[in-house]
Structure formats: C-alpha cells, structure tokens
C-alpha cells in the first residue's frame, strides 16, 4: 500500500492475492427432495416421543381388550363363591415375594397378613390357582372383568369419534357455510341442547328405554357432537371467503362440493385433533354414569362400575380398585397425549400459543 500526493491510500495487488475457484473447497447447495404435507405430519409426529408412547399404549390396551378375557380360562360373569376376595397372584412373580396372594388387612386388632390361597384347615387348598388381578366379593376374576370393561370404554371412544366426525362435523360445516338465518337457527338449537345436562338426559332415557349400553350410547350421541360443531363452524367461517373457495364457486361448483371437497380437506387436521380430545371426555362420562349406578347392568361390567363396586370394599380389600383405576387412567392419559401430539404435528404453530 502506498500514498499519493492527495494522501489517498492506493493498493497494489500481488499475483498470489487471488486463487482460482477450482483450487478452493467451495460449498455446494444441498437440494432436498419435495415432501408432501402428510409426510411432514408423520415426521413431526414420530419426533414427539410422548405421542408415540401414547400410541403404543393405546395399541397395547386395545390388544389386551381383545385377547385379555380369553387369557386365563375365566369368564367375566363366572362366580366361584369359595374363591371370593382373593388377592392378586401371578406365576413367577410370586417366587420373588411379589403378587403371591398375600394381603395386608386392617382389623380391629391391628394389621393382619392373610394368604387365602394357602388354607391349612383344608386338605386341598388353592396352591395351583392363580388370579392375576385377584377376585371380587362374588369370586369373579378381576383380570377378565377389567378388560371386558375396557372394551366398553373403547366402544364409547369409537362412538365419540363417529358422532363427532359424522354428525358434529357436518352440522358445523353446513351451519358455518350458509350463515345468516340458517346458521342462527342451527346454532340456537345446538345451544338449547347443550344446556341440558347429560345426567338429566341419561336419567330420562333410563325411564323410557331399557337401561344398558345402548341407552348410554344414545345419550352421548345426543350432546356429544356440540364441541365438534363449534370447531367446524369456526373453521368454515374463516375459510369460506378465501380465494380458492371463490374460484371454485366461479367455476360452477355446488355448495356441498365446496363444503366437502374444498373446505373440509383444509380443516380435517383440526377436526381430527378435536375428536381425539373428545374421547377422554366421553370415556369419563360413561365411567361417571356407571359409578353412580346409571351404567351397564350387571353382570356386564365397565371400568366405572368396577370402580364403584371396588369402592365399597376399599377399606378391606384395596387391591380391587387398583386395576380398573390404572387402566382407566392409562386410557384417558394416552388419548390426551396422542391428541397433543397430533395437534403439534398438524399445526406446529399451535405449540407456541
């Protein structure tokens, strides 16, 4: 570098100041393959460990609900009075001192350790008998009855999804799309129906219809779609004035084509999420109705009725309530975690709200 007369520095380049590009290790832009929307959703869902664990748990619960009642040779309504109030006993684990049929009972004289599988007063005891979850006050196998009750809870979950997606979704789509007087009448009807407590509806149906699972299903179907209706209506109100909808109308598409072919695919992710969140609520409602005596009639059992029956013997035989409570809690927690994972996968922006 040198300085000229005006004190302005000037630069002189040397031959080794520049190198040819071919002699340098230049970075190359990486081209990523195009991915579809569903590929992004699946990828985001798999990265959510909690949602994946919840999905695996739901699959396991469904598997046990299918094969569980046939795993140990007992039936859900078979009564063996001689085997009543037996604590859980599981092969292999009993050799470790766990689930060996021993029960700690609180009596007036203090804590007593009892194992009814070993009866010294009889020549033949129950040494070869195993009840994995124990038995109830009538000698019925709680393992079989728990997973028979799980079937009812999963059936209620299926009913909730069908009602939401078939009726609540269609109701909200049509109401929001047409707007005006149609929307006003349809939403006022939904609000009046939603104002009636589910317990009142079930009680009235019990007076008219035969008590049972069908009555509970009808009660859930009457009011279970209200939440889905509101979500679907809100989404339609947001999208029905978009350019792609106006373009479809300009090309002569009918109303139902626009609703179910143009708008629905753009909001289906949000509707699936809403239906997943409605499942725990429906299962809890059935369990609550069964707990207060408005559930399925005996000898058929749901998780709610099992909890209700076990609650009566909680102070003397607390093991009876553990299995249905754990299964019911696992079902509700798994569906909630799955819904959270689906929400984050379908709409990552919702995670920031």
CSV table of C-alpha atoms in Angstrom, one decimal, residues 11-164:
chain,number,residue,atom,x,y,z
A,11,UNK,CA,-3.5,-0.6,-3.2
A,12,UNK,CA,-1.3,-2.8,-5.3
A,13,UNK,CA,-2.4,-6.4,-5.9
A,14,UNK,CA,0.2,-9.1,-5.8
A,15,UNK,CA,0.0,-12.2,-8.0
A,16,UNK,CA,-0.8,-14.5,-5.1
A,17,UNK,CA,-3.7,-12.4,-3.7
A,18,UNK,CA,-6.2,-14.3,-5.8
A,19,UNK,CA,-6.7,-18.0,-6.3
A,20,UNK,CA,-8.7,-19.8,-8.9
A,21,UNK,CA,-12.0,-21.1,-7.8
A,22,UNK,CA,-11.2,-24.6,-8.8
A,23,UNK,CA,-8.4,-24.7,-6.2
A,24,UNK,CA,-10.8,-23.9,-3.3
A,25,UNK,CA,-13.1,-26.2,-1.4
A,26,UNK,CA,-16.4,-24.4,-2.2
A,27,UNK,CA,-19.6,-25.4,-0.5
A,28,UNK,CA,-22.4,-26.9,-2.7
A,29,UNK,CA,-26.0,-26.1,-2.1
A,30,UNK,CA,-27.9,-29.2,-1.0
A,31,UNK,CA,-31.1,-30.0,-2.8
A,32,UNK,CA,-33.8,-31.5,-0.6
A,33,UNK,CA,-36.5,-33.7,-2.1
A,34,UNK,CA,-40.0,-32.4,-2.1
A,35,UNK,CA,-42.2,-33.8,0.7
A,36,UNK,CA,-45.9,-34.0,0.9
A,37,UNK,CA,-48.0,-32.5,3.7
A,38,UNK,CA,-48.7,-35.9,5.2
A,39,UNK,CA,-45.0,-36.8,5.2
A,40,UNK,CA,-44.3,-33.7,7.2
A,41,UNK,CA,-47.1,-34.6,9.6
A,42,UNK,CA,-45.9,-38.1,10.1
A,43,UNK,CA,-42.3,-37.0,10.6
A,44,UNK,CA,-43.3,-34.4,13.2
A,45,UNK,CA,-45.5,-36.9,15.0
A,46,UNK,CA,-42.7,-39.5,15.2
A,47,UNK,CA,-40.4,-36.9,16.7
A,48,UNK,CA,-42.8,-36.4,19.6
A,49,UNK,CA,-41.8,-39.2,21.9
A,50,UNK,CA,-44.8,-38.7,24.3
A,51,UNK,CA,-47.3,-39.1,21.4
A,52,UNK,CA,-45.5,-42.2,20.1
A,53,UNK,CA,-45.5,-43.7,23.6
A,54,UNK,CA,-49.2,-42.9,23.9
A,55,UNK,CA,-50.0,-44.5,20.6
A,56,UNK,CA,-48.1,-47.7,21.6
A,57,UNK,CA,-50.0,-47.7,24.9
A,58,UNK,CA,-53.4,-47.4,23.1
A,59,UNK,CA,-52.4,-50.3,20.8
A,60,UNK,CA,-51.5,-52.4,23.8
A,61,UNK,CA,-54.7,-51.6,25.6
A,62,UNK,CA,-56.7,-52.5,22.5
A,63,UNK,CA,-54.8,-55.7,22.2
A,64,UNK,CA,-55.5,-56.7,25.8
A,65,UNK,CA,-59.1,-55.7,25.4
A,66,UNK,CA,-59.4,-58.2,22.6
A,67,UNK,CA,-57.5,-61.1,23.9
A,68,UNK,CA,-57.4,-60.4,27.7
A,69,UNK,CA,-60.8,-62.0,28.5
A,70,UNK,CA,-59.6,-65.3,27.0
A,71,UNK,CA,-56.1,-65.5,28.5
A,72,UNK,CA,-56.7,-67.3,31.8
A,73,UNK,CA,-59.8,-69.5,31.3
A,74,UNK,CA,-62.2,-67.5,33.5
A,75,UNK,CA,-65.3,-65.6,32.3
A,76,UNK,CA,-66.4,-62.1,33.3
A,77,UNK,CA,-69.6,-63.4,34.9
A,78,UNK,CA,-68.4,-66.7,36.4
A,79,UNK,CA,-68.9,-66.8,40.1
A,80,UNK,CA,-66.9,-69.1,42.4
A,81,UNK,CA,-68.0,-68.2,45.9
A,82,UNK,CA,-65.3,-70.3,47.5
A,83,UNK,CA,-62.7,-68.0,45.8
A,84,UNK,CA,-64.1,-64.7,46.8
A,85,UNK,CA,-61.8,-61.8,47.9
A,86,UNK,CA,-58.6,-63.4,46.8
A,87,UNK,CA,-55.6,-61.1,46.4
A,88,UNK,CA,-53.6,-60.9,43.1
A,89,UNK,CA,-51.3,-63.9,42.5
A,90,UNK,CA,-49.1,-64.1,39.4
A,91,UNK,CA,-46.8,-67.0,38.4
A,92,UNK,CA,-43.0,-66.4,38.6
A,93,UNK,CA,-43.5,-63.1,40.4
A,94,UNK,CA,-44.7,-65.0,43.5
A,95,UNK,CA,-41.3,-66.5,43.8
A,96,UNK,CA,-39.9,-63.0,44.3
A,97,UNK,CA,-42.4,-62.3,47.1
A,98,UNK,CA,-44.5,-60.0,44.9
A,99,UNK,CA,-48.1,-60.8,43.9
A,100,UNK,CA,-48.0,-64.1,45.8
A,101,UNK,CA,-51.6,-63.8,47.1
A,102,UNK,CA,-50.6,-62.2,50.4
A,103,UNK,CA,-53.0,-59.4,51.6
A,104,UNK,CA,-52.5,-57.0,54.4
A,105,UNK,CA,-55.8,-56.5,56.1
A,106,UNK,CA,-56.6,-53.9,58.7
A,107,UNK,CA,-58.7,-55.3,61.5
A,108,UNK,CA,-59.8,-54.2,64.9
A,109,UNK,CA,-56.8,-55.9,66.5
A,110,UNK,CA,-54.3,-54.4,64.1
A,111,UNK,CA,-52.7,-55.2,60.7
A,112,UNK,CA,-53.1,-58.9,59.7
A,113,UNK,CA,-51.3,-60.7,56.9
A,114,UNK,CA,-53.6,-63.2,55.1
A,115,UNK,CA,-53.0,-65.5,52.2
A,116,UNK,CA,-56.2,-67.3,51.3
A,117,UNK,CA,-54.6,-69.4,48.6
A,118,UNK,CA,-53.0,-71.4,51.4
A,119,UNK,CA,-55.6,-72.8,53.7
A,120,UNK,CA,-54.2,-75.0,56.5
A,121,UNK,CA,-57.7,-76.1,57.6
A,122,UNK,CA,-58.4,-77.9,54.3
A,123,UNK,CA,-56.6,-80.9,52.8
A,124,UNK,CA,-56.8,-79.3,49.4
A,125,UNK,CA,-56.1,-75.6,49.1
A,126,UNK,CA,-55.6,-73.2,46.2
A,127,UNK,CA,-51.9,-73.7,45.6
A,128,UNK,CA,-52.4,-74.2,41.9
A,129,UNK,CA,-54.9,-71.4,41.4
A,130,UNK,CA,-53.9,-68.0,40.1
A,131,UNK,CA,-55.9,-64.8,39.8
A,132,UNK,CA,-53.7,-62.1,38.2
A,133,UNK,CA,-55.7,-59.2,39.4
A,134,UNK,CA,-57.5,-61.0,42.2
A,135,UNK,CA,-61.2,-61.7,42.7
A,136,UNK,CA,-64.2,-59.6,43.8
A,137,UNK,CA,-66.7,-60.3,46.6
A,138,UNK,CA,-68.5,-62.8,44.4
A,139,UNK,CA,-65.4,-64.7,43.4
A,140,UNK,CA,-65.3,-63.3,39.8
A,141,UNK,CA,-61.9,-62.9,38.1
A,142,UNK,CA,-61.0,-59.2,38.1
A,143,UNK,CA,-58.5,-59.5,35.2
A,144,UNK,CA,-61.2,-60.7,32.8
A,145,UNK,CA,-63.7,-58.2,34.1
A,146,UNK,CA,-61.3,-55.3,33.8
A,147,UNK,CA,-60.6,-55.9,30.2
A,148,UNK,CA,-64.2,-56.6,29.4
A,149,UNK,CA,-64.8,-53.2,30.9
A,150,UNK,CA,-62.0,-51.8,28.8
A,151,UNK,CA,-63.9,-53.0,25.7
A,152,UNK,CA,-66.9,-50.8,26.8
A,153,UNK,CA,-64.6,-47.8,27.3
A,154,UNK,CA,-63.0,-48.3,23.8
A,155,UNK,CA,-66.5,-48.7,22.4
A,156,UNK,CA,-67.5,-45.4,23.9
A,157,UNK,CA,-64.4,-43.9,22.4
A,158,UNK,CA,-65.3,-45.2,19.0
A,159,UNK,CA,-68.9,-43.9,19.4
A,160,UNK,CA,-67.5,-40.4,20.3
A,161,UNK,CA,-65.3,-40.3,17.2
A,162,UNK,CA,-68.1,-41.5,14.9
A,163,UNK,CA,-70.6,-39.0,16.3
A,164,UNK,CA,-68.1,-36.1,16.1
